GROMACS .gro file of N, CA and C in nm:
model
  465
    1MET      N    1  -1.668   0.070  -2.362
    1MET     CA    2  -1.789   0.013  -2.304
    1MET      C    3  -1.758  -0.115  -2.229
    2LEU      N    4  -1.666  -0.196  -2.287
    2LEU     CA    5  -1.628  -0.319  -2.221
    2LEU      C    6  -1.562  -0.291  -2.086
    3THR      N    7  -1.482  -0.184  -2.079
    3THR     CA    8  -1.416  -0.148  -1.954
    3THR      C    9  -1.519  -0.113  -1.847
    4MET      N   10  -1.619  -0.035  -1.881
    4MET     CA   11  -1.722   0.002  -1.783
    4MET      C   12  -1.800  -0.120  -1.738
    5THR      N   13  -1.831  -0.214  -1.830
    5THR     CA   14  -1.901  -0.336  -1.793
    5THR      C   15  -1.814  -0.419  -1.701
    6LEU      N   16  -1.686  -0.430  -1.733
    6LEU     CA   17  -1.593  -0.506  -1.652
    6LEU      C   18  -1.581  -0.445  -1.513
    7LEU      N   19  -1.565  -0.313  -1.505
    7LEU     CA   20  -1.553  -0.247  -1.376
    7LEU      C   21  -1.681  -0.253  -1.295
    8SER      N   22  -1.795  -0.247  -1.362
    8SER     CA   23  -1.920  -0.249  -1.288
    8SER      C   24  -1.952  -0.389  -1.237
    9SER      N   25  -1.896  -0.494  -1.298
    9SER     CA   26  -1.923  -0.629  -1.250
    9SER      C   27  -1.814  -0.681  -1.157
   10LEU      N   28  -1.702  -0.611  -1.147
   10LEU     CA   29  -1.592  -0.651  -1.061
   10LEU      C   30  -1.617  -0.599  -0.920
   11ARG      N   31  -1.605  -0.686  -0.822
   11ARG     CA   32  -1.627  -0.645  -0.682
   11ARG      C   33  -1.506  -0.687  -0.599
   12ILE      N   34  -1.440  -0.592  -0.539
   12ILE     CA   35  -1.320  -0.620  -0.460
   12ILE      C   36  -1.354  -0.607  -0.312
   13ASP      N   37  -1.327  -0.713  -0.240
   13ASP     CA   38  -1.343  -0.717  -0.095
   13ASP      C   39  -1.229  -0.805  -0.044
   14ALA      N   40  -1.112  -0.745  -0.028
   14ALA     CA   41  -0.989  -0.822  -0.010
   14ALA      C   42  -0.929  -0.807   0.129
   15PRO      N   43  -0.917  -0.918   0.202
   15PRO     CA   44  -0.837  -0.913   0.325
   15PRO      C   45  -0.689  -0.906   0.287
   16ILE      N   46  -0.616  -0.824   0.358
   16ILE     CA   47  -0.474  -0.801   0.329
   16ILE      C   48  -0.391  -0.852   0.447
   17GLN      N   49  -0.295  -0.939   0.421
   17GLN     CA   50  -0.204  -0.983   0.526
   17GLN      C   51  -0.106  -0.870   0.555
   18PRO      N   52  -0.086  -0.835   0.681
   18PRO     CA   53   0.005  -0.723   0.713
   18PRO      C   54   0.150  -0.750   0.675
   19ALA      N   55   0.195  -0.874   0.686
   19ALA     CA   56   0.336  -0.907   0.658
   19ALA      C   57   0.351  -0.951   0.512
   20SER      N   58   0.469  -0.920   0.455
   20SER     CA   59   0.497  -0.957   0.317
   20SER      C   60   0.643  -0.998   0.305
   21ARG      N   61   0.666  -1.116   0.251
   21ARG     CA   62   0.804  -1.161   0.228
   21ARG      C   63   0.870  -1.077   0.118
   22ILE      N   64   0.793  -1.038   0.018
   22ILE     CA   65   0.848  -0.957  -0.090
   22ILE      C   66   0.895  -0.822  -0.037
   23ARG      N   67   0.814  -0.759   0.048
   23ARG     CA   68   0.853  -0.631   0.109
   23ARG      C   69   0.979  -0.648   0.194
   24LEU      N   70   0.984  -0.758   0.271
   24LEU     CA   71   1.100  -0.785   0.354
   24LEU      C   72   1.225  -0.803   0.269
   25MET      N   73   1.214  -0.877   0.158
   25MET     CA   74   1.329  -0.895   0.069
   25MET      C   75   1.372  -0.762   0.009
   26PHE      N   76   1.277  -0.678  -0.028
   26PHE     CA   77   1.309  -0.545  -0.082
   26PHE      C   78   1.386  -0.463   0.021
   27TYR      N   79   1.339  -0.460   0.146
   27TYR     CA   80   1.406  -0.384   0.250
   27TYR      C   81   1.545  -0.440   0.281
   28LEU      N   82   1.559  -0.573   0.280
   28LEU     CA   83   1.690  -0.634   0.304
   28LEU      C   84   1.787  -0.599   0.191
   29LEU      N   85   1.740  -0.600   0.068
   29LEU     CA   86   1.823  -0.563  -0.045
   29LEU      C   87   1.866  -0.416  -0.035
   30LEU      N   88   1.775  -0.330   0.003
   30LEU     CA   89   1.807  -0.189   0.021
   30LEU      C   90   1.908  -0.169   0.133
   31ALA      N   91   1.888  -0.237   0.246
   31ALA     CA   92   1.981  -0.227   0.358
   31ALA      C   93   2.119  -0.279   0.320
   32SER      N   94   2.123  -0.387   0.244
   32SER     CA   95   2.252  -0.442   0.199
   32SER      C   96   2.326  -0.343   0.110
   33ALA      N   97   2.254  -0.280   0.019
   33ALA     CA   98   2.316  -0.181  -0.068
   33ALA      C   99   2.371  -0.064   0.013
   34LEU      N  100   2.296  -0.019   0.113
   34LEU     CA  101   2.343   0.092   0.197
   34LEU      C  102   2.464   0.051   0.280
   35LEU      N  103   2.465  -0.073   0.329
   35LEU     CA  104   2.581  -0.122   0.404
   35LEU      C  105   2.705  -0.129   0.317
   36ILE      N  106   2.690  -0.173   0.195
   36ILE     CA  107   2.803  -0.179   0.102
   36ILE      C  108   2.856  -0.039   0.074
   37LEU      N  109   2.765   0.055   0.050
   37LEU     CA  110   2.807   0.194   0.027
   37LEU      C  111   2.876   0.253   0.149
   38ALA      N  112   2.825   0.222   0.269
   38ALA     CA  113   2.888   0.272   0.391
   38ALA      C  114   3.027   0.213   0.410
   39ALA      N  115   3.043   0.084   0.376
   39ALA     CA  116   3.174   0.020   0.388
   39ALA      C  117   3.273   0.081   0.291
   40LEU      N  118   3.227   0.116   0.174
   40LEU     CA  119   3.315   0.177   0.073
   40LEU      C  120   3.351   0.322   0.107
   41ALA      N  121   3.275   0.384   0.196
   41ALA     CA  122   3.298   0.524   0.230
   41ALA      C  123   3.415   0.544   0.326
   42SER      N  124   3.461   0.439   0.391
   42SER     CA  125   3.575   0.446   0.485
   42SER      C  126   3.555   0.554   0.590
   43LEU      N  127   3.446   0.542   0.665
   43LEU     CA  128   3.416   0.638   0.771
   43LEU      C  129   3.483   0.597   0.901
   44ALA      N  130   3.489   0.690   0.996
   44ALA     CA  131   3.538   0.659   1.130
   44ALA      C  132   3.433   0.579   1.204
   45LEU      N  133   3.476   0.507   1.308
   45LEU     CA  134   3.385   0.420   1.383
   45LEU      C  135   3.268   0.498   1.443
   46TRP      N  136   3.294   0.617   1.497
   46TRP     CA  137   3.187   0.694   1.558
   46TRP      C  138   3.082   0.736   1.453
   47GLN      N  139   3.126   0.755   1.329
   47GLN     CA  140   3.032   0.792   1.224
   47GLN      C  141   2.941   0.674   1.187
   48TYR      N  142   2.996   0.553   1.186
   48TYR     CA  143   2.915   0.433   1.163
   48TYR      C  144   2.811   0.416   1.275
   49VAL      N  145   2.854   0.438   1.399
   49VAL     CA  146   2.763   0.426   1.513
   49VAL      C  147   2.652   0.531   1.503
   50LEU      N  148   2.688   0.653   1.467
   50LEU     CA  149   2.589   0.759   1.452
   50LEU      C  150   2.488   0.725   1.343
   51ILE      N  151   2.536   0.675   1.229
   51ILE     CA  152   2.446   0.634   1.120
   51ILE      C  153   2.353   0.523   1.165
   52LEU      N  154   2.406   0.427   1.240
   52LEU     CA  155   2.325   0.316   1.291
   52LEU      C  156   2.217   0.365   1.387
   53ILE      N  157   2.251   0.455   1.477
   53ILE     CA  158   2.153   0.507   1.575
   53ILE      C  159   2.044   0.587   1.504
   54VAL      N  160   2.081   0.674   1.413
   54VAL     CA  161   1.982   0.755   1.340
   54VAL      C  162   1.893   0.666   1.254
   55SER      N  163   1.951   0.567   1.188
   55SER     CA  164   1.873   0.475   1.105
   55SER      C  165   1.774   0.395   1.189
   56ALA      N  166   1.818   0.345   1.305
   56ALA     CA  167   1.730   0.267   1.393
   56ALA      C  168   1.616   0.354   1.445
   57ALA      N  169   1.646   0.477   1.481
   57ALA     CA  170   1.541   0.568   1.530
   57ALA      C  171   1.440   0.599   1.420
   58ALA      N  172   1.488   0.626   1.300
   58ALA     CA  173   1.397   0.658   1.188
   58ALA      C  174   1.311   0.538   1.151
   59LEU      N  175   1.371   0.420   1.144
   59LEU     CA  176   1.294   0.299   1.112
   59LEU      C  177   1.192   0.267   1.219
   60SER      N  178   1.228   0.284   1.345
   60SER     CA  179   1.133   0.258   1.454
   60SER      C  180   1.015   0.353   1.447
   61TYR      N  181   1.043   0.481   1.425
   61TYR     CA  182   0.936   0.579   1.413
   61TYR      C  183   0.842   0.546   1.296
   62LEU      N  184   0.899   0.515   1.181
   62LEU     CA  185   0.818   0.484   1.063
   62LEU      C  186   0.737   0.356   1.084
   63ALA      N  187   0.796   0.256   1.146
   63ALA     CA  188   0.725   0.130   1.168
   63ALA      C  189   0.609   0.148   1.267
   64LEU      N  190   0.626   0.232   1.367
   64LEU     CA  191   0.522   0.250   1.468
   64LEU      C  192   0.415   0.350   1.427
   65SER      N  193   0.449   0.447   1.342
   65SER     CA  194   0.351   0.551   1.308
   65SER      C  195   0.274   0.522   1.181
   66ARG      N  196   0.321   0.430   1.098
   66ARG     CA  197   0.255   0.402   0.970
   66ARG      C  198   0.132   0.314   0.991
   67PRO      N  199   0.016   0.359   0.943
   67PRO     CA  200  -0.102   0.272   0.953
   67PRO      C  201  -0.088   0.153   0.859
   68ILE      N  202  -0.142   0.039   0.900
   68ILE     CA  203  -0.131  -0.085   0.823
   68ILE      C  204  -0.269  -0.120   0.767
   69LEU      N  205  -0.275  -0.146   0.637
   69LEU     CA  206  -0.399  -0.184   0.571
   69LEU      C  207  -0.429  -0.332   0.600
   70LEU      N  208  -0.548  -0.359   0.655
   70LEU     CA  209  -0.589  -0.496   0.685
   70LEU      C  210  -0.696  -0.549   0.590
   71HIS      N  211  -0.776  -0.458   0.534
   71HIS     CA  212  -0.886  -0.500   0.446
   71HIS      C  213  -0.920  -0.384   0.352
   72LEU      N  214  -0.948  -0.418   0.228
   72LEU     CA  215  -0.980  -0.319   0.125
   72LEU      C  216  -1.113  -0.356   0.063
   73SER      N  217  -1.209  -0.263   0.065
   73SER     CA  218  -1.341  -0.290   0.008
   73SER      C  219  -1.379  -0.182  -0.091
   74GLN      N  220  -1.421  -0.228  -0.207
   74GLN     CA  221  -1.467  -0.141  -0.314
   74GLN      C  222  -1.603  -0.084  -0.278
   75PRO      N  223  -1.637   0.033  -0.331
   75PRO     CA  224  -1.771   0.088  -0.307
   75PRO      C  225  -1.879  -0.001  -0.369
   76PRO      N  226  -2.003   0.017  -0.329
   76PRO     CA  227  -2.111  -0.058  -0.393
   76PRO      C  228  -2.108  -0.038  -0.544
   77LEU      N  229  -2.154  -0.138  -0.617
   77LEU     CA  230  -2.144  -0.136  -0.763
   77LEU      C  231  -2.222  -0.023  -0.829
   78ASN      N  232  -2.321   0.033  -0.758
   78ASN     CA  233  -2.397   0.143  -0.817
   78ASN      C  234  -2.330   0.279  -0.792
   79LYS      N  235  -2.215   0.282  -0.725
   79LYS     CA  236  -2.141   0.406  -0.697
   79LYS      C  237  -2.021   0.417  -0.791
   80SER      N  238  -1.963   0.534  -0.794
   80SER     CA  239  -1.842   0.557  -0.873
   80SER      C  240  -1.728   0.469  -0.821
   81ILE      N  241  -1.644   0.423  -0.911
   81ILE     CA  242  -1.531   0.339  -0.874
   81ILE      C  243  -1.430   0.416  -0.789
   82TYR      N  244  -1.435   0.548  -0.791
   82TYR     CA  245  -1.337   0.630  -0.722
   82TYR      C  246  -1.379   0.672  -0.582
   83GLN      N  247  -1.505   0.666  -0.550
   83GLN     CA  248  -1.554   0.715  -0.422
   83GLN      C  249  -1.599   0.601  -0.331
   84HIS      N  250  -1.602   0.631  -0.202
   84HIS     CA  251  -1.658   0.543  -0.098
   84HIS      C  252  -1.581   0.413  -0.079
   85TRP      N  253  -1.449   0.414  -0.093
   85TRP     CA  254  -1.369   0.296  -0.061
   85TRP      C  255  -1.362   0.284   0.090
   86GLN      N  256  -1.367   0.161   0.139
   86GLN     CA  257  -1.354   0.137   0.283
   86GLN      C  258  -1.223   0.064   0.309
   87LEU      N  259  -1.146   0.119   0.402
   87LEU     CA  260  -1.015   0.066   0.436
   87LEU      C  261  -1.014   0.032   0.585
   88LEU      N  262  -0.992  -0.093   0.617
   88LEU     CA  263  -0.975  -0.130   0.758
   88LEU      C  264  -0.828  -0.112   0.790
   89MET      N  265  -0.799  -0.017   0.876
   89MET     CA  266  -0.661   0.021   0.905
   89MET      C  267  -0.626  -0.008   1.051
   90ARG      N  268  -0.504  -0.056   1.071
   90ARG     CA  269  -0.452  -0.075   1.207
   90ARG      C  270  -0.351   0.036   1.232
   91SER      N  271  -0.377   0.111   1.337
   91SER     CA  272  -0.288   0.220   1.374
   91SER      C  273  -0.259   0.210   1.524
   92SER      N  274  -0.191   0.309   1.575
   92SER     CA  275  -0.160   0.309   1.719
   92SER      C  276  -0.286   0.319   1.804
   93ARG      N  277  -0.398   0.361   1.744
   93ARG     CA  278  -0.525   0.372   1.816
   93ARG      C  279  -0.614   0.249   1.800
   94GLY      N  280  -0.561   0.143   1.739
   94GLY     CA  281  -0.638   0.020   1.719
   94GLY      C  282  -0.686   0.008   1.575
   95ASP      N  283  -0.776  -0.086   1.552
   95ASP     CA  284  -0.831  -0.109   1.418
   95ASP      C  285  -0.952  -0.018   1.396
   96ASN      N  286  -0.949   0.055   1.284
   96ASN     CA  287  -1.058   0.149   1.252
   96ASN      C  288  -1.091   0.138   1.104
   97LEU      N  289  -1.217   0.166   1.073
   97LEU     CA  290  -1.263   0.168   0.935
   97LEU      C  291  -1.252   0.311   0.883
   98TRP      N  292  -1.178   0.327   0.773
   98TRP     CA  293  -1.159   0.458   0.712
   98TRP      C  294  -1.234   0.461   0.580
   99GLN      N  295  -1.285   0.577   0.544
   99GLN     CA  296  -1.349   0.596   0.413
   99GLN      C  297  -1.258   0.685   0.329
  100ALA      N  298  -1.241   0.647   0.201
  100ALA     CA  299  -1.146   0.720   0.117
  100ALA      C  300  -1.194   0.727  -0.026
  101GLU      N  301  -1.134   0.822  -0.100
  101GLU     CA  302  -1.154   0.833  -0.244
  101GLU      C  303  -1.029   0.783  -0.314
  102LEU      N  304  -1.048   0.703  -0.416
  102LEU     CA  305  -0.937   0.652  -0.495
  102LEU      C  306  -0.889   0.761  -0.590
  103ILE      N  307  -0.758   0.789  -0.588
  103ILE     CA  308  -0.700   0.891  -0.674
  103ILE      C  309  -0.629   0.827  -0.792
  104ALA      N  310  -0.548   0.724  -0.764
  104ALA     CA  311  -0.470   0.661  -0.870
  104ALA      C  312  -0.430   0.519  -0.830
  105ILE      N  313  -0.403   0.437  -0.931
  105ILE     CA  314  -0.353   0.301  -0.910
  105ILE      C  315  -0.238   0.279  -1.008
  106SER      N  316  -0.131   0.220  -0.958
  106SER     CA  317  -0.019   0.180  -1.042
  106SER      C  318   0.004   0.031  -1.022
  107SER      N  319   0.014  -0.042  -1.130
  107SER     CA  320   0.030  -0.187  -1.122
  107SER      C  321   0.166  -0.228  -1.176
  108TYR      N  322   0.234  -0.312  -1.100
  108TYR     CA  323   0.363  -0.367  -1.139
  108TYR      C  324   0.355  -0.519  -1.120
  109SER      N  325   0.461  -0.590  -1.154
  109SER     CA  326   0.460  -0.736  -1.147
  109SER      C  327   0.431  -0.788  -1.006
  110TRP      N  328   0.494  -0.728  -0.907
  110TRP     CA  329   0.487  -0.781  -0.771
  110TRP      C  330   0.415  -0.691  -0.673
  111VAL      N  331   0.374  -0.572  -0.717
  111VAL     CA  332   0.311  -0.478  -0.625
  111VAL      C  333   0.208  -0.393  -0.700
  112ILE      N  334   0.103  -0.358  -0.630
  112ILE     CA  335   0.004  -0.263  -0.680
  112ILE      C  336  -0.002  -0.148  -0.579
  113CYS      N  337   0.015  -0.026  -0.629
  113CYS     CA  338   0.018   0.093  -0.543
  113CYS      C  339  -0.112   0.171  -0.560
  114PHE      N  340  -0.177   0.200  -0.449
  114PHE     CA  341  -0.300   0.278  -0.448
  114PHE      C  342  -0.270   0.414  -0.387
  115LYS      N  343  -0.333   0.518  -0.441
  115LYS     CA  344  -0.328   0.651  -0.381
  115LYS      C  345  -0.471   0.690  -0.348
  116PHE      N  346  -0.493   0.723  -0.222
  116PHE     CA  347  -0.625   0.761  -0.173
  116PHE      C  348  -0.619   0.899  -0.110
  117ILE      N  349  -0.735   0.962  -0.102
  117ILE     CA  350  -0.757   1.075  -0.013
  117ILE      C  351  -0.856   1.024   0.092
  118VAL      N  352  -0.808   1.011   0.214
  118VAL     CA  353  -0.892   0.964   0.323
  118VAL      C  354  -0.991   1.075   0.358
  119LYS      N  355  -1.120   1.039   0.370
  119LYS     CA  356  -1.225   1.135   0.406
  119LYS      C  357  -1.262   1.122   0.553
  120GLU      N  358  -1.268   1.002   0.603
  120GLU     CA  359  -1.299   0.975   0.743
  120GLU      C  360  -1.195   0.880   0.798
  121PRO      N  361  -1.142   0.896   0.914
  121PRO     CA  362  -1.180   0.983   1.025
  121PRO      C  363  -1.132   1.127   1.010
  122TYR      N  364  -1.030   1.152   0.928
  122TYR     CA  365  -0.985   1.289   0.902
  122TYR      C  366  -0.923   1.291   0.763
  123GLN      N  367  -0.931   1.406   0.698
  123GLN     CA  368  -0.885   1.415   0.560
  123GLN      C  369  -0.734   1.420   0.553
  124ARG      N  370  -0.679   1.331   0.468
  124ARG     CA  371  -0.534   1.326   0.446
  124ARG      C  372  -0.505   1.237   0.327
  125PRO      N  373  -0.391   1.256   0.261
  125PRO     CA  374  -0.353   1.164   0.154
  125PRO      C  375  -0.296   1.034   0.214
  126LEU      N  376  -0.313   0.925   0.140
  126LEU     CA  377  -0.263   0.796   0.185
  126LEU      C  378  -0.218   0.716   0.064
  127ALA      N  379  -0.097   0.666   0.069
  127ALA     CA  380  -0.045   0.578  -0.036
  127ALA      C  381  -0.026   0.440   0.026
  128VAL      N  382  -0.075   0.337  -0.044
  128VAL     CA  383  -0.069   0.201   0.006
  128VAL      C  384  -0.010   0.112  -0.103
  129ALA      N  385   0.085   0.027  -0.065
  129ALA     CA  386   0.142  -0.072  -0.156
  129ALA      C  387   0.096  -0.210  -0.111
  130ILE      N  388   0.034  -0.284  -0.202
  130ILE     CA  389  -0.009  -0.421  -0.174
  130ILE      C  390   0.078  -0.513  -0.256
  131PHE      N  391   0.156  -0.596  -0.188
  131PHE     CA  392   0.243  -0.691  -0.256
  131PHE      C  393   0.166  -0.818  -0.288
  132ARG      N  394   0.213  -0.887  -0.389
  132ARG     CA  395   0.145  -1.006  -0.442
  132ARG      C  396   0.122  -1.113  -0.335
  133ASP      N  397   0.213  -1.128  -0.239
  133ASP     CA  398   0.198  -1.233  -0.137
  133ASP      C  399   0.111  -1.190  -0.019
  134GLN      N  400   0.053  -1.072  -0.024
  134GLN     CA  401  -0.035  -1.026   0.083
  134GLN      C  402  -0.181  -1.060   0.060
  135VAL      N  403  -0.216  -1.102  -0.061
  135VAL     CA  404  -0.355  -1.135  -0.094
  135VAL      C  405  -0.359  -1.271  -0.164
  136SER      N  406  -0.477  -1.327  -0.174
  136SER     CA  407  -0.494  -1.453  -0.245
  136SER      C  408  -0.476  -1.432  -0.395
  137ALA      N  409  -0.458  -1.541  -0.468
  137ALA     CA  410  -0.441  -1.533  -0.614
  137ALA      C  411  -0.564  -1.471  -0.680
  138GLU      N  412  -0.682  -1.506  -0.633
  138GLU     CA  413  -0.805  -1.451  -0.689
  138GLU      C  414  -0.815  -1.300  -0.665
  139GLN      N  415  -0.783  -1.256  -0.543
  139GLN     CA  416  -0.787  -1.113  -0.512
  139GLN      C  417  -0.680  -1.037  -0.590
  140TRP      N  418  -0.562  -1.099  -0.609
  140TRP     CA  419  -0.457  -1.035  -0.689
  140TRP      C  420  -0.504  -1.015  -0.834
  141ARG      N  421  -0.573  -1.115  -0.887
  141ARG     CA  422  -0.627  -1.105  -1.023
  141ARG      C  423  -0.726  -0.989  -1.033
  142LYS      N  424  -0.816  -0.979  -0.935
  142LYS     CA  425  -0.914  -0.870  -0.936
  142LYS      C  426  -0.848  -0.734  -0.922
  143LEU      N  427  -0.750  -0.724  -0.832
  143LEU     CA  428  -0.679  -0.597  -0.815
  143LEU      C  429  -0.603  -0.558  -0.941
  144SER      N  430  -0.544  -0.655  -1.008
  144SER     CA  431  -0.472  -0.628  -1.133
  144SER      C  432  -0.566  -0.580  -1.243
  145ILE      N  433  -0.682  -0.645  -1.254
  145ILE     CA  434  -0.783  -0.601  -1.352
  145ILE      C  435  -0.827  -0.458  -1.323
  146LEU      N  436  -0.854  -0.429  -1.196
  146LEU     CA  437  -0.894  -0.294  -1.158
  146LEU      C  438  -0.784  -0.194  -1.191
  147ALA      N  439  -0.661  -0.226  -1.156
  147ALA     CA  440  -0.550  -0.134  -1.182
  147ALA      C  441  -0.531  -0.109  -1.331
  148ASN      N  442  -0.537  -0.213  -1.411
  148ASN     CA  443  -0.521  -0.196  -1.555
  148ASN      C  444  -0.638  -0.121  -1.617
  149SER      N  445  -0.758  -0.145  -1.569
  149SER     CA  446  -0.876  -0.077  -1.623
  149SER      C  447  -0.877   0.070  -1.585
  150VAL      N  448  -0.847   0.100  -1.461
  150VAL     CA  449  -0.849   0.239  -1.416
  150VAL      C  450  -0.735   0.317  -1.478
  151SER      N  451  -0.614   0.257  -1.486
  151SER     CA  452  -0.503   0.330  -1.546
  151SER      C  453  -0.525   0.349  -1.696
  152ALA      N  454  -0.589   0.256  -1.762
  152ALA     CA  455  -0.620   0.270  -1.905
  152ALA      C  456  -0.723   0.381  -1.926
  153LYS      N  457  -0.814   0.396  -1.831
  153LYS     CA  458  -0.918   0.498  -1.843
  153LYS      C  459  -0.862   0.639  -1.819
  154THR      N  460  -0.763   0.651  -1.730
  154THR     CA  461  -0.710   0.782  -1.696
  154THR      C  462  -0.599   0.830  -1.788
  155THR      N  463  -0.542   0.739  -1.872
  155THR     CA  464  -0.433   0.782  -1.961
  155THR      C  465  -0.483   0.810  -2.100
   0.00000   0.00000   0.00000
């Protein structure tokens, strides 16, 4: 009962910064590990060049095609916590408001991962990771409470 009272009184309306230092550090650590593994593999020069070209092309495609979350809004308090989420997304077509259903939330120390099914503008699954430095301390607290409450309810 306390969980339902907590969830019904919690209201999330969070602006999300597109850039994250934590995400950048994660990607740099991953790239460093791959570079070390490539150096240990003793490949020919042309193979290193080929790996570099394919990696740059894949990263460019992913960076340009991935929609970026700019704002996350919870449904009205009289609605289900899982339905009617509003996501302000930046894509190649500009900034658009998407409507989605919440499927799952996973909470970790530095990141909270949301899984949605987008209903509008077109139906598709969407996974979003919000790092701690992308939101204010107050919004991080609210997102953490939501994640812990929803995951406790579903397990």
